[in-house]
PDB file of C-alpha atoms in Angstrom:
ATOM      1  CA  UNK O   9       0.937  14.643 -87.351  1.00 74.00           C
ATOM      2  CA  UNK O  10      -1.297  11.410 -87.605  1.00 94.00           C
ATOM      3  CA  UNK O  11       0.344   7.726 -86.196  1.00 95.00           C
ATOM      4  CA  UNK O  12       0.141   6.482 -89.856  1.00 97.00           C
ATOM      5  CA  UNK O  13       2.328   9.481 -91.174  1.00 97.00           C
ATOM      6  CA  UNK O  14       4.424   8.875 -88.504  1.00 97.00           C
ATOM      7  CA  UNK O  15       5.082   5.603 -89.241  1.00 98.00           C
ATOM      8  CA  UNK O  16       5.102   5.915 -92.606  1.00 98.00           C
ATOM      9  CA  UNK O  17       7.863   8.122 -92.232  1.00 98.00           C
ATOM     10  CA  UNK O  18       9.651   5.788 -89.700  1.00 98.00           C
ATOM     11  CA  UNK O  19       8.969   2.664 -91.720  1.00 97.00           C
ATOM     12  CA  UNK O  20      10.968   4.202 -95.143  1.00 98.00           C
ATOM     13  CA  UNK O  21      13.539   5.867 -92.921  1.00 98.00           C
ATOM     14  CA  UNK O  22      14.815   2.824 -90.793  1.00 98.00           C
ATOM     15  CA  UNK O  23      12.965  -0.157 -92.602  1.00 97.00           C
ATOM     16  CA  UNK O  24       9.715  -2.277 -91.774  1.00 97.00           C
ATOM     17  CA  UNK O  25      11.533  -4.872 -89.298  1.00 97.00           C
ATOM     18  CA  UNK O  26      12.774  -1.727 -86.738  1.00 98.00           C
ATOM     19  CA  UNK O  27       9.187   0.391 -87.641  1.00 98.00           C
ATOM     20  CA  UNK O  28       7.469  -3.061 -85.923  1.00 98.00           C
ATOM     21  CA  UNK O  29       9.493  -2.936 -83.050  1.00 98.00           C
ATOM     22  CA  UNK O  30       8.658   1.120 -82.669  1.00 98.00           C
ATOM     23  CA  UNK O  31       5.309  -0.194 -82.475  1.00 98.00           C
ATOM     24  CA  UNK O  32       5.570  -2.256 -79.704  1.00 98.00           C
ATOM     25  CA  UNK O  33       7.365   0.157 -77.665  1.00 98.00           C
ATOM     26  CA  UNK O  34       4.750   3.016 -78.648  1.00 98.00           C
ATOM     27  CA  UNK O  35       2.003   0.366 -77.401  1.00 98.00           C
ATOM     28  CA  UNK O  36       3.527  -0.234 -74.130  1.00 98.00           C
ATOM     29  CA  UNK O  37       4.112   3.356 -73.627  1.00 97.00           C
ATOM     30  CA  UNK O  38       0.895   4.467 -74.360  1.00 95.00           C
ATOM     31  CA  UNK O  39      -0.278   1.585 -72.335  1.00 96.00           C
ATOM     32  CA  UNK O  40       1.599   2.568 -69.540  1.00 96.00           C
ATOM     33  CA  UNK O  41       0.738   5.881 -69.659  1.00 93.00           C
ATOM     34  CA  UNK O  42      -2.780   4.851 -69.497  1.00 91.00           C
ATOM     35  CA  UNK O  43      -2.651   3.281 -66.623  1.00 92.00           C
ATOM     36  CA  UNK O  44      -0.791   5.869 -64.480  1.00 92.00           C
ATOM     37  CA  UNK O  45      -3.364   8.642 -65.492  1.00 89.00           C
ATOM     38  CA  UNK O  46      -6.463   6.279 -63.844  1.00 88.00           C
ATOM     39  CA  UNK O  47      -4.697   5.127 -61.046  1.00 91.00           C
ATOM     40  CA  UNK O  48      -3.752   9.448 -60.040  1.00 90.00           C
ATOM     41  CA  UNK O  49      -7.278  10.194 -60.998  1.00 88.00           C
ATOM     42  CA  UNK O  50      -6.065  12.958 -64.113  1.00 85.00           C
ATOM     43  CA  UNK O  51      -9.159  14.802 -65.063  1.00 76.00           C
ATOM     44  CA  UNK O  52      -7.278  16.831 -67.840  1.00 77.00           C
ATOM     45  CA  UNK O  53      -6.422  14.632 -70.542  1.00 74.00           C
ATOM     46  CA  UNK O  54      -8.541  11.653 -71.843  1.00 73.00           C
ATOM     47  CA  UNK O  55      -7.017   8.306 -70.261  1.00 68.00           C
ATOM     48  CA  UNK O  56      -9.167   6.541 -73.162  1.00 79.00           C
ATOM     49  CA  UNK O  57      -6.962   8.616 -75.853  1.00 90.00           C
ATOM     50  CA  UNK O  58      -3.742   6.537 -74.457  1.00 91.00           C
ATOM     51  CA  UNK O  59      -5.692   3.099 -74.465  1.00 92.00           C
ATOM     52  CA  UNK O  60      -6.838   4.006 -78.252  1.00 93.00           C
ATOM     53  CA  UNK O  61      -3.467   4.850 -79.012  1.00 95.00           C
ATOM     54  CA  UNK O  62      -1.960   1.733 -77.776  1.00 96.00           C
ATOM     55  CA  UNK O  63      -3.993  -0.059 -79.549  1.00 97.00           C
ATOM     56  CA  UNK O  64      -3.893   1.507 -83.004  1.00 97.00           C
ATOM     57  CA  UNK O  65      -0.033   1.014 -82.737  1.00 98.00           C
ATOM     58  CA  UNK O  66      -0.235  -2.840 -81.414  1.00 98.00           C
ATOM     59  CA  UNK O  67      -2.629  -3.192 -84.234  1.00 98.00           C
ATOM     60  CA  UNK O  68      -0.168  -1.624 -86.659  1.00 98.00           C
ATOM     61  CA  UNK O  69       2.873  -3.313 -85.580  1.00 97.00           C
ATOM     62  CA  UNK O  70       0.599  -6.801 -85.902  1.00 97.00           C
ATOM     63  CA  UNK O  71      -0.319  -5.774 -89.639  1.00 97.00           C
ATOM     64  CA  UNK O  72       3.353  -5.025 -90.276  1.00 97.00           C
ATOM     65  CA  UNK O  73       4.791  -7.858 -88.891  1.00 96.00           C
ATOM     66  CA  UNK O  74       2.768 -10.332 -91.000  1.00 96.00           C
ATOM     67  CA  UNK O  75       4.372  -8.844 -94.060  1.00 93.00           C
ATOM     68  CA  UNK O  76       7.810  -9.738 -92.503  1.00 89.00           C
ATOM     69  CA  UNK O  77       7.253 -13.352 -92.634  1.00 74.00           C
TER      70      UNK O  77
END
């Protein structure tokens, strides 16, 4: 499942104003995650796929939260 189907989905299930703040947290997990994996050295996953991640979902939580105001 693709981050836009996902929050698609989350968007028409609990409404645009809670889908924004799913966003953030996403970001900040993602971030987060990020950030542990290059500080421990993790070879196996992509430490880049979390920082792309975090940003897709700040950047969708921006878009959405124009359309609240």
């Amino acid at each position: 499942m693709y981050n836009q189907e996902i929050i698609d989905m989350l968007e028409n299930k609990f409404g645009r104003k809670e889908a924004v703040i799913f966003c953030q947290m996403e970001a900040i997990k993602n971030e987060m995650i990020a950030k542990d994996m290059k500080e421990k050295g993790v070879t196996e996953y992509e430490p880049f796929d979390f920082e792309f991640d975090a940003q897709w979902w700040e950047s969708k939580g921006v878009e959405l939260r124009k359309s609240l105001i």
